[in-house]
Short mmCIF file of C-alpha atoms and ligand atoms in Angstrom, two decimals:
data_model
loop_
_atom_site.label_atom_id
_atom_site.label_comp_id
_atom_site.label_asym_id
_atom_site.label_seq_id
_atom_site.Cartn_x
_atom_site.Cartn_y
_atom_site.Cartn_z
CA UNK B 1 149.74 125.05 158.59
CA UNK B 2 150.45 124.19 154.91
CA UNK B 3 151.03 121.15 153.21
CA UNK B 4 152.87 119.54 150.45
CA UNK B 5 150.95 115.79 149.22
CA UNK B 6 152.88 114.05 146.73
CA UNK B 7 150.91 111.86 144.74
CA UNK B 8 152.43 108.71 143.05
CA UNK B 9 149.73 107.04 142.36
CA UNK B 10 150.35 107.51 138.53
CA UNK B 11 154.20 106.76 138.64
CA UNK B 12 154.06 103.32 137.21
CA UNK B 13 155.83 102.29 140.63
CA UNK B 14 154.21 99.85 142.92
CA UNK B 15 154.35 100.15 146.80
CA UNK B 16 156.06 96.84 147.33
CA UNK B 17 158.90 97.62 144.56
CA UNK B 18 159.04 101.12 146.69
CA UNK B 19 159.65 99.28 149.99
CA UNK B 20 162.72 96.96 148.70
CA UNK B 21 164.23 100.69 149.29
CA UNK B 22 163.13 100.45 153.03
CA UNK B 23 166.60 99.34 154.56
CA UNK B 24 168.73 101.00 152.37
CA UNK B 25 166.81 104.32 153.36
CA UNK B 26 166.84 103.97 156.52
CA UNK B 27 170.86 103.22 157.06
CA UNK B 28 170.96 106.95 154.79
CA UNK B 29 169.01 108.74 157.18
CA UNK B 30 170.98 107.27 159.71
CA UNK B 31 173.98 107.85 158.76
CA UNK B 32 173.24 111.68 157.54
CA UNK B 33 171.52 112.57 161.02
CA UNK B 34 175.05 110.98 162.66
CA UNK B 35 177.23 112.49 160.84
CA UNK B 36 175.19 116.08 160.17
CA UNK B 37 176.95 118.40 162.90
CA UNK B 38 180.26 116.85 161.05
CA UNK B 39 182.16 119.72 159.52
CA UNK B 40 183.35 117.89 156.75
CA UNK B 41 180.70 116.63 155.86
CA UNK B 42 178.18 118.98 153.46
CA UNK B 43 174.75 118.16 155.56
CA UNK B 44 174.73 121.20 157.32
CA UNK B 45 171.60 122.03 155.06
CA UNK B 46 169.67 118.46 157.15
CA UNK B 47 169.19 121.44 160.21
CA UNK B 48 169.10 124.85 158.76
CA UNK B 49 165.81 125.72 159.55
CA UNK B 50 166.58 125.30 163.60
CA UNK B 51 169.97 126.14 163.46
CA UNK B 52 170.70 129.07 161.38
CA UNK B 53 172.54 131.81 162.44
CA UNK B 54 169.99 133.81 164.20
CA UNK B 55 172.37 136.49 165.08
CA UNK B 56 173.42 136.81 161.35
CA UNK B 57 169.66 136.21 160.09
CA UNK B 58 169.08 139.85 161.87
CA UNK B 59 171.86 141.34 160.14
CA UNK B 60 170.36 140.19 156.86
CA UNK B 61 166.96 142.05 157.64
CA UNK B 62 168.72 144.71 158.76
CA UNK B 63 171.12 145.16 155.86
CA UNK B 64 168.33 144.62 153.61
CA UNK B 65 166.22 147.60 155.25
CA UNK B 66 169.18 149.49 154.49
CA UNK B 67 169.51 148.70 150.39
CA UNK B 68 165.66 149.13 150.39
CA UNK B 69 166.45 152.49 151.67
CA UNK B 70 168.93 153.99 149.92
CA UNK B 71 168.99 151.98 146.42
CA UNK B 72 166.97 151.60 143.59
CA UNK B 73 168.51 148.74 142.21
CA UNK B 74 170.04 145.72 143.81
CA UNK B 75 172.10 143.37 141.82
CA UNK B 76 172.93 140.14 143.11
CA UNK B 77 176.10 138.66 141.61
CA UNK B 78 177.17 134.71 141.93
CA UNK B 79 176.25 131.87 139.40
CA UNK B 80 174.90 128.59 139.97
CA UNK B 81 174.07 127.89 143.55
CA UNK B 82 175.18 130.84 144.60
CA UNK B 83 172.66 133.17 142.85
CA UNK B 84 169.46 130.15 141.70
CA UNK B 85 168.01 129.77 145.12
CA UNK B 86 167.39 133.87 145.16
CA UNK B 87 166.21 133.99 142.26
CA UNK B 88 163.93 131.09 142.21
CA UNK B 89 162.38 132.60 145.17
CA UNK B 90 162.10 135.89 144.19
CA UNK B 91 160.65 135.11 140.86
CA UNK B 92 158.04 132.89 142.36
CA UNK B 93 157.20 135.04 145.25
CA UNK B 94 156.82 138.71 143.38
CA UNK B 95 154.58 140.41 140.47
CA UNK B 96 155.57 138.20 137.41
CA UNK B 97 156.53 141.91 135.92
CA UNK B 98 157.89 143.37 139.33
CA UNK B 99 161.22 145.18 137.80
CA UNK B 100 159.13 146.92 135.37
CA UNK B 101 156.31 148.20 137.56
CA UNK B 102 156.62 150.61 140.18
CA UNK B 103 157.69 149.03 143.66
CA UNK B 104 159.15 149.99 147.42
CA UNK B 105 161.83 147.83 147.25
CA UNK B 106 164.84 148.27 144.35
CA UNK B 107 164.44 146.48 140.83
CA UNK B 108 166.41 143.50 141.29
CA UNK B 109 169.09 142.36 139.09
CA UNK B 110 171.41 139.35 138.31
CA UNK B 111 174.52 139.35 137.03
CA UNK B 112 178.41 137.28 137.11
CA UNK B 113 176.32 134.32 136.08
CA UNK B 114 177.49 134.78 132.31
CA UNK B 115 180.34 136.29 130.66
CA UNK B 116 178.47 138.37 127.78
CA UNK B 117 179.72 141.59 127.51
CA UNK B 118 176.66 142.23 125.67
CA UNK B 119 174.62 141.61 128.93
CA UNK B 120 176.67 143.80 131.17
CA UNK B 121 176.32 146.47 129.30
CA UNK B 122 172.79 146.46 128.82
CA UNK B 123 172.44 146.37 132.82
CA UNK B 124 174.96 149.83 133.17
CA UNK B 125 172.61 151.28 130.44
CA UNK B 126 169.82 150.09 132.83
CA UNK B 127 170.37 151.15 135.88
CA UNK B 128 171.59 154.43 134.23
CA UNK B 129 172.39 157.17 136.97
CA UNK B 130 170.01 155.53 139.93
CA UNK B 131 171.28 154.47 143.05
CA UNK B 132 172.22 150.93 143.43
CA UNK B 133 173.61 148.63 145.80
CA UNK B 134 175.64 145.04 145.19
CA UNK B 135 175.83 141.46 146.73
CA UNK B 136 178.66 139.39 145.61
CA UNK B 137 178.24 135.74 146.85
CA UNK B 138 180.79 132.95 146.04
CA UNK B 139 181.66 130.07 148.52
CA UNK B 140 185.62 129.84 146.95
CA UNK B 141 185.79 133.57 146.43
CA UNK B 142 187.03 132.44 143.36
CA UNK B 143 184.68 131.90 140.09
CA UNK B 144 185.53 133.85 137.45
CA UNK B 145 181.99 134.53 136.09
CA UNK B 146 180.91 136.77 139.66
CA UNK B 147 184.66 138.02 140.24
CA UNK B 148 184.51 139.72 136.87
CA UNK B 149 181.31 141.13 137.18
CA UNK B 150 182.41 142.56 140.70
CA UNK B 151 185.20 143.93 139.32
CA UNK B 152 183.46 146.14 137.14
CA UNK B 153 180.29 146.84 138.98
CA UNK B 154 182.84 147.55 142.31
CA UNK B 155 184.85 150.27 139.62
CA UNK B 156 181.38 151.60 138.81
CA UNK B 157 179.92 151.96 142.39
CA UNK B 158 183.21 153.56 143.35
CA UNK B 159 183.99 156.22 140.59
CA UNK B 160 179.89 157.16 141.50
CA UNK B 161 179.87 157.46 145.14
CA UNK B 162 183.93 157.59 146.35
CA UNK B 163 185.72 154.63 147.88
CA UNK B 164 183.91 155.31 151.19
CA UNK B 165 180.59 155.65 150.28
CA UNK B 166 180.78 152.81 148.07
CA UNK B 167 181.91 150.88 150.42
CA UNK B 168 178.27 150.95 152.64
CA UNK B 169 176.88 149.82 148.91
CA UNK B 170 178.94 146.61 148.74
CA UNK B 171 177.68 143.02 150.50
CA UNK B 172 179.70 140.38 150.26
CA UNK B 173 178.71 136.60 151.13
CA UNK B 174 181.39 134.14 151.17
CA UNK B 175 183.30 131.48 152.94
CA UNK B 176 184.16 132.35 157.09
CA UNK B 177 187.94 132.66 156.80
CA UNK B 178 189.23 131.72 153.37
CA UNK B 179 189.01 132.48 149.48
CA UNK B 180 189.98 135.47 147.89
CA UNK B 181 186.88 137.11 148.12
CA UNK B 182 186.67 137.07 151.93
CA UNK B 183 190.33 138.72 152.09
CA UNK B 184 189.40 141.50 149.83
CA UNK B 185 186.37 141.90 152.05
CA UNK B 186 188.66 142.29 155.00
CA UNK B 187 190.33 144.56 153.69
CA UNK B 188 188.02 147.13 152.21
CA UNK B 189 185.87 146.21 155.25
CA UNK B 190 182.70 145.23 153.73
CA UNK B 191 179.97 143.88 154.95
CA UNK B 192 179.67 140.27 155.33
CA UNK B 193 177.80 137.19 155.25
CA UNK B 194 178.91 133.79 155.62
CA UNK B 195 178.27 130.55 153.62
CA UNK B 196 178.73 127.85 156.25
CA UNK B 197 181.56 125.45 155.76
CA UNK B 198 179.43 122.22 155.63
CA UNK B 199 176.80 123.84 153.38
CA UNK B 200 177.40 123.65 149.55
CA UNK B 201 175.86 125.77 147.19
CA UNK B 202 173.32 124.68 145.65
CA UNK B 203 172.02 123.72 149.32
CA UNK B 204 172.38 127.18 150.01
CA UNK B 205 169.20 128.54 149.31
CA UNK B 206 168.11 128.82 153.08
CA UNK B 207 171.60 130.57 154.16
CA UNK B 208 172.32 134.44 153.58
CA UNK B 209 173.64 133.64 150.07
CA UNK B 210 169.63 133.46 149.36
CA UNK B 211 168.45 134.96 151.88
CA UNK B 212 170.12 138.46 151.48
CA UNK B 213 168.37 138.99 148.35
CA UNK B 214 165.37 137.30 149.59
CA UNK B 215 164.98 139.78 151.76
CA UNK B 216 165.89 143.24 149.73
CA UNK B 217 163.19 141.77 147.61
CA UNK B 218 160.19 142.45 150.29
CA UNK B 219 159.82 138.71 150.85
CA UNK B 220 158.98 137.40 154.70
CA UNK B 221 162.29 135.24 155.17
CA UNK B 222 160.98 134.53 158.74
CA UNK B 223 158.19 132.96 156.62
CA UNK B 224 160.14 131.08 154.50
CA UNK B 225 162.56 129.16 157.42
CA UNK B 226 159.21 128.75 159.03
CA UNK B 227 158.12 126.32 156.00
CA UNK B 228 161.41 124.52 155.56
CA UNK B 229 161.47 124.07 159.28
CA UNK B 230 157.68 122.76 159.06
CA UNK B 231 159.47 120.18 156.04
CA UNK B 232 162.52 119.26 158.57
CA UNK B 233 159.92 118.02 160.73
CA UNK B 234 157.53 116.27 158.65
CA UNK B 235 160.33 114.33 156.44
CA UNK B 236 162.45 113.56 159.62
CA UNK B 237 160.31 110.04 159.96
CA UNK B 238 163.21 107.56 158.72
CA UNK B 239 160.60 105.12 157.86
CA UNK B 240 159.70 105.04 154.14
CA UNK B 241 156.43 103.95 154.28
CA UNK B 242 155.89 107.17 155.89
CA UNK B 243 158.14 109.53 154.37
CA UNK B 244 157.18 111.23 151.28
CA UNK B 245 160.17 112.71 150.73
CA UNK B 246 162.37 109.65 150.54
CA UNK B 247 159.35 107.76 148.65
CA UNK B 248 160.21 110.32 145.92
CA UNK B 249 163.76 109.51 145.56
CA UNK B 250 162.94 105.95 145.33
CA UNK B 251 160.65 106.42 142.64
CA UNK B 252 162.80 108.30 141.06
CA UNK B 253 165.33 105.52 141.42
CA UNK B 254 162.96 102.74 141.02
CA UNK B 255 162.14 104.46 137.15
CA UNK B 256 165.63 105.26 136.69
CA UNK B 257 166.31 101.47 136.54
CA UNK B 258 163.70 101.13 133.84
CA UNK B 259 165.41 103.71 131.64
CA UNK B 260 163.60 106.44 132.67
CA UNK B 261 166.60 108.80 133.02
CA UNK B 262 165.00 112.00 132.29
CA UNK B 263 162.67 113.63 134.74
CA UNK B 264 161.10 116.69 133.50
CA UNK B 265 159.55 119.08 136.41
CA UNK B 266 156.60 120.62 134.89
CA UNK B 267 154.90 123.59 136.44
CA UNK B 268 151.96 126.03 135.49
CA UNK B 269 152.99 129.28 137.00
CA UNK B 270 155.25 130.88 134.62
CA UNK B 271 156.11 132.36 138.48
CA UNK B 272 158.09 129.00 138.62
CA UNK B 273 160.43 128.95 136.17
CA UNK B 274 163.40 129.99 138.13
CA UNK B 275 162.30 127.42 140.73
CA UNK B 276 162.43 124.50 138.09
CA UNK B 277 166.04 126.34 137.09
CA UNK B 278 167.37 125.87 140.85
CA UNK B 279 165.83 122.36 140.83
CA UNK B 280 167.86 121.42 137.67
CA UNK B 281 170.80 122.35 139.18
CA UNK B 282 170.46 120.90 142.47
CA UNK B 283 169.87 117.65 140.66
CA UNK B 284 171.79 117.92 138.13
CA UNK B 285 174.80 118.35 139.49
CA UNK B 286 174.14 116.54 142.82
CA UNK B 287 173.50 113.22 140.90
CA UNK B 288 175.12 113.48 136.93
CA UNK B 289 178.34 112.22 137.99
CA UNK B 290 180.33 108.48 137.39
CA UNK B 291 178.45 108.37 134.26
CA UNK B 292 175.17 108.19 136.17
CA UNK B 293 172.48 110.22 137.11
CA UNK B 294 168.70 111.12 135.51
CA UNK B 295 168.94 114.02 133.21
CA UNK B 296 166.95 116.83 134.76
CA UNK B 297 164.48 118.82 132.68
CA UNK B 298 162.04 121.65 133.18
CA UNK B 299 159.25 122.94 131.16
CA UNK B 300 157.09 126.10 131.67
CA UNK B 301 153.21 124.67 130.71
CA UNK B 302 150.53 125.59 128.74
CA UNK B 303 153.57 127.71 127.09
CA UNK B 304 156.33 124.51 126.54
CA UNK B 305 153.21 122.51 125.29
CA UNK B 306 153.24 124.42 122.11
CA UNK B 307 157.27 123.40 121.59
CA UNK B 308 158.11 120.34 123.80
CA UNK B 309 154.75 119.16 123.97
CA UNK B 310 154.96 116.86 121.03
CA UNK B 311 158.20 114.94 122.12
CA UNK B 312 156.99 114.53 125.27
CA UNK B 313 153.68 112.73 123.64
CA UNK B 314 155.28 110.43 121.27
CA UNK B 315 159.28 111.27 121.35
CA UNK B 316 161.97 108.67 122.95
CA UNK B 317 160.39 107.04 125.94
CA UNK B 318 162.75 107.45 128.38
CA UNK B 319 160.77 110.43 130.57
CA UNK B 320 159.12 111.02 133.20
CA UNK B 321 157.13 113.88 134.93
CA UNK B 322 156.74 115.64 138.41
CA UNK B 323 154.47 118.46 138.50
CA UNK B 324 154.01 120.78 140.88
CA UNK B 325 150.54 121.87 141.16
CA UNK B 326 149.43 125.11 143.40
CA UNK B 327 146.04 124.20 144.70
CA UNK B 328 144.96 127.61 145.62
CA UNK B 329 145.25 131.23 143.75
CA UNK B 330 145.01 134.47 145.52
CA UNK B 331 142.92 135.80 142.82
CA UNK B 332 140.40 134.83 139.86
CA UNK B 333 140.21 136.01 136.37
CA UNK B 334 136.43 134.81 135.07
CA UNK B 335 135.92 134.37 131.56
CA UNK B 336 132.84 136.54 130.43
CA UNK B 337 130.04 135.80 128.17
CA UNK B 338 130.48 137.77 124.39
CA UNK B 339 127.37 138.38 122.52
CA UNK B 340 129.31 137.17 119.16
CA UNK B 341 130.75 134.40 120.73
CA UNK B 342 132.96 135.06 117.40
CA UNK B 343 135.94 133.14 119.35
CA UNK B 344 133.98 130.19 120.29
CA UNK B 345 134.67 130.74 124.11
CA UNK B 346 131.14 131.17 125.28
CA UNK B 347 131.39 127.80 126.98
CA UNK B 348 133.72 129.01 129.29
CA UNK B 349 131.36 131.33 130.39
CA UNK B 350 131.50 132.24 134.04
CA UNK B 351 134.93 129.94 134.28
CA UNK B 352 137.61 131.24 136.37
CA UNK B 353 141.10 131.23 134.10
CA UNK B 354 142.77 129.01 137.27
CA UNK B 355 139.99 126.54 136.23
CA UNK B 356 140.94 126.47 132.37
CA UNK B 357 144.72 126.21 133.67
CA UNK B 358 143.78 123.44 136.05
CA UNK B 359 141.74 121.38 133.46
CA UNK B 360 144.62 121.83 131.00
CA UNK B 361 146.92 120.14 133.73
CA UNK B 362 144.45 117.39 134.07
CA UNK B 363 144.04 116.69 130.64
CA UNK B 364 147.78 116.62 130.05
CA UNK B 365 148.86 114.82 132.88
CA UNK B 366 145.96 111.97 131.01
CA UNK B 367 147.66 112.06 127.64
CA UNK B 368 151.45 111.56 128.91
CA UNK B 369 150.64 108.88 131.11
CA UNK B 370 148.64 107.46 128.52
CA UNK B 371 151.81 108.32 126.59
CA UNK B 372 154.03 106.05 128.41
CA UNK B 373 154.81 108.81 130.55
CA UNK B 374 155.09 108.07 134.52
CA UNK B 375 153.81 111.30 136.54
CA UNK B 376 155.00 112.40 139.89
CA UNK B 377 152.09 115.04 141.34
CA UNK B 378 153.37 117.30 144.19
CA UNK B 379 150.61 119.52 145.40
CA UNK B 380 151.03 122.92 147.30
CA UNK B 381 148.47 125.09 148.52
CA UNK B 382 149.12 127.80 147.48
CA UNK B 383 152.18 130.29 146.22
CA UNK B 384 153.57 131.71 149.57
CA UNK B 385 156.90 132.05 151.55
CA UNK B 386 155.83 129.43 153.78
CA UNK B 387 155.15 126.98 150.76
CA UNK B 388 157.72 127.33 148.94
CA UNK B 389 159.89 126.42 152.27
CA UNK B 390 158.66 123.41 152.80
CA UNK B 391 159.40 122.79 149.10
CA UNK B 392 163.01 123.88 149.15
CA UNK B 393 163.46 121.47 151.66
CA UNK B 394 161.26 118.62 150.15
CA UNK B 395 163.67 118.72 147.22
CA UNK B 396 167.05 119.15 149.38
CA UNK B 397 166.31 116.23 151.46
CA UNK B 398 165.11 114.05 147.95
CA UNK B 399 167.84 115.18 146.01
CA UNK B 400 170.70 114.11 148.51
CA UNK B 401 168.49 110.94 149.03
CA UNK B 402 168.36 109.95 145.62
CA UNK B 403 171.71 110.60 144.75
CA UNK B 404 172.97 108.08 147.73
CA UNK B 405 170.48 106.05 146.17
CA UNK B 406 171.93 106.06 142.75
CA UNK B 407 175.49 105.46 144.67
CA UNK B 408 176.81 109.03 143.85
CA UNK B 409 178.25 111.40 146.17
CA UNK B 410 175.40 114.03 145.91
CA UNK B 411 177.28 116.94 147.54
CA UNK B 412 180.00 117.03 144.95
CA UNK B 413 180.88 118.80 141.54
CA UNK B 414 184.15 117.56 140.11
CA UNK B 415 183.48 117.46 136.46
CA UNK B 416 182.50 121.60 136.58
CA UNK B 417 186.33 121.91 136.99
CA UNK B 418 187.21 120.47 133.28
CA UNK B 419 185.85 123.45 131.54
CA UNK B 420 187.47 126.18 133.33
CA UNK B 421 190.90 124.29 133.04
CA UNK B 422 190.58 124.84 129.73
CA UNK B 423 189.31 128.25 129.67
CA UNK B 424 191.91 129.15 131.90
CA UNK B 425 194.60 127.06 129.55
CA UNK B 426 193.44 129.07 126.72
CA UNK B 427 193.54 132.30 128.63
CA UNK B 428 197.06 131.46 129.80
CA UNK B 429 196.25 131.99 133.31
CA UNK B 430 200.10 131.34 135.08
CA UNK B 431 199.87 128.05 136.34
CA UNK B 432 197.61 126.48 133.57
O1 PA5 Z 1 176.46 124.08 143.87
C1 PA5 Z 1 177.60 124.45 143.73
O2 PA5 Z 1 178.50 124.19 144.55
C2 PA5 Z 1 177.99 125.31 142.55
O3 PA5 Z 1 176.94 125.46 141.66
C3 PA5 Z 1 178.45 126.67 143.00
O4 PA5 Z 1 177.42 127.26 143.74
C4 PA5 Z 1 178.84 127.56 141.83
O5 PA5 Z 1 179.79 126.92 141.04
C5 PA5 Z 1 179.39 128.89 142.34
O6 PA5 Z 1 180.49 128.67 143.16
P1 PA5 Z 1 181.00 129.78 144.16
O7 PA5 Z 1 179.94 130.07 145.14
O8 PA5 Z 1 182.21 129.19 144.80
O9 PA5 Z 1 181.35 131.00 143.33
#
């Protein structure tokens, strides 16, 4: 069984100023586990790895069988939590260049997370005249981003195949009963996927809005529940002493009360970078809300050392870090000797490049502390389904923590609607 360990012992943050939290903790574990089968409340995330939809978690594998099958790409279409979790997972858990080399399972696309026309275009050129297969997932069946790109990849799969046949090449995911999106479904008789009522999207991950593509990607989603379930269970200890999980949102807290509102998560697998794009978001908008919240950052190291690296050194000291660190690689890369030596890198002789990478992390993770720069070190064993799980979960649980913590409601996004008022206004939408 796999493990995360969460080191704080460079945060800056003391055990006794983490236990002040203790009560405070406690009554929000309490009162999520009461109030978790609660329809309207958005906790239905606290027991998805028991209580998923099992019958509906076979329908995904089998529907994804079925893309693999008969499509060579797969584009999945939503925008913020309804298309990060996928990707973050399917990023991290495939070849770093998977849509360019040859593969069993279709090149996998994103798209109605943008409105560049420029972008859309680019993927028709792409896909050209190969077979391909859609997922449109939106909770409210309404977002403008996805619908659009539906609209015209829907047009496109139709005018290729016939209404019919295009029909077996659309998957929609979307609320039970209402939205637009699920009416349309019922109507052209889709197939569909639910987003449960009391799960919002950026907890989503761990429902078929991720899991669809999860799975069309080749990745073990058995695996995957398997980890988070392994998380439900380790982080379900309401005590904080004991509780990793919930120490990490008080940390977070405890440095957000002296100024440190921007936490940067900092990985070493350019595999990760989606994963630190889901985190943002989950944090981001669970917390930045009553003009609160700390600013969530992600950087992409050794690469982001060579841009950010300096500000993060000796810039405005109002940062900290949490790093996630993958203890174990599948495979090594060791540097050779060269008879020249013409580069100078004869004293890496014999070193594996995980090594180099790992000593780089080391010595970084020195200089920003010694930088005035708290760290947060989460350790993982290693890059697989059942890892990242547990680590999906980890963050969940933290995140919705934190933000009742801060005193926020963490499972809310009002200020998202101000821009698309005005858009809307300026598109003269009737009723704006
Ligand atoms: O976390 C959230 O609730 C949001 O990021 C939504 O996922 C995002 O706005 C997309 O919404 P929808 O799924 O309704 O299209």
């Amino acid at each position: 069984m796999s493990n995360i360990k969460v080191d704080f012992s460079n945060s800056g943050v003391v055990n006794s100023d983490i236990m002040k939290y203790k009560n405070d903790v406690e009554k929000i574990h309490n009162d999520f586990y009461a109030k978790k089968d609660d329809e309207n409340e958005f906790l239905g995330w606290l027991d998805l790895p028991t209580n998923y939809d099992k019958e509906e978690f076979e329908r995904i594998k089998k529907a994804a069988k079925q893309i693999q099958n008969n499509s060579e790409v797969f584009i999945t279409i939503g925008i913020g939590g309804s298309y990060l979790g996928a990707r973050a997972v399917i990023e991290a858990m495939t070849n770093t260049f998977h849509n360019f080399k040859k593969r069993d399972v279709p090149q996998m696309l994103y798209a109605g997370n943008n409105i560049s026309q420029r972008y859309i275009l680019d993927m028709i050129d792409l896909i050209g005249d190969r077979d391909f297969s859609i997922n449109v997932i939106s909770k409210s069946g309404t977002t403008t981003e996805p619908a659009i790109a539906f609209r015209i990849f829907r047009e496109i799969l139709e005018n290729k195949y016939g209404i019919d046949e295009a029909r077996k090449r659309i998957y929609v995911t979307t609320d039970r009963k209402k939205g637009a999106l699920k009416q349309l479904a019922n109507e052209e008789e889709y197939e569909t996927f639910v987003i449960p009522d009391n799960v919002g999207g950026r907890y989503s991950v761990l429902t078929a809005v991720g899991l669809l593509p999860i799975a069309v990607a080749g990745i073990n989603i058995d695996k995957l529940m398997q980890g988070a379930k392994i998380a439900q269970d380790k982080y379900s200890d309401k005590n904080l002493k004991y509780n990793e999980c919930y120490q990490y949102a008080v940390i977070r807290n405890v440095l957000y009360n002296e100024e440190k509102n921007t936490e940067i998560l900092v990985n070493y697998e350019p595999k990760l970078h989606y994963f630190t794009e889901w985190w943002k978001q989950l944090y981001g908008e669970s917390e930045g809300k009553d003009l609160k919240g700390i600013f969530p950052a992600g950087v992409d190291f050794t690469t982001d050392l060579h841009s950010m690296g300096q500000y993060i050194q000796e810039g405005r000291r109002n940062l900290f870090e949490t790093v996630i660190n993958i203890e174990k690689t599948d495979e090594d890369i060791t540097i050779k000797a060269d008879e020249d030596n013409l580069d100078g890198l004869n004293y890496l002789t014999g070193k594996t490049l995980d090594y180099v990478n790992k000593k780089a992390m080391e010595g970084t993770i020195q200089a920003h502390i010694k930088g005035g720069v708290p760290n947060i070190l989460i350790n993982i064993e290693g890059l697989d389904e059942e890892n990242l799980g547990q680590l999906i979960y980890f963050f969940e649980l933290s995140c919705a923590v934190s933000g009742k913590i801060l005193g926020v409601n963490p499972f809310n996004q009002p200020g998202v609607e101000e821009y698309k008022k005005n858009m809307f206004k300026l598109l003269e939408k009737p009723g704006y």
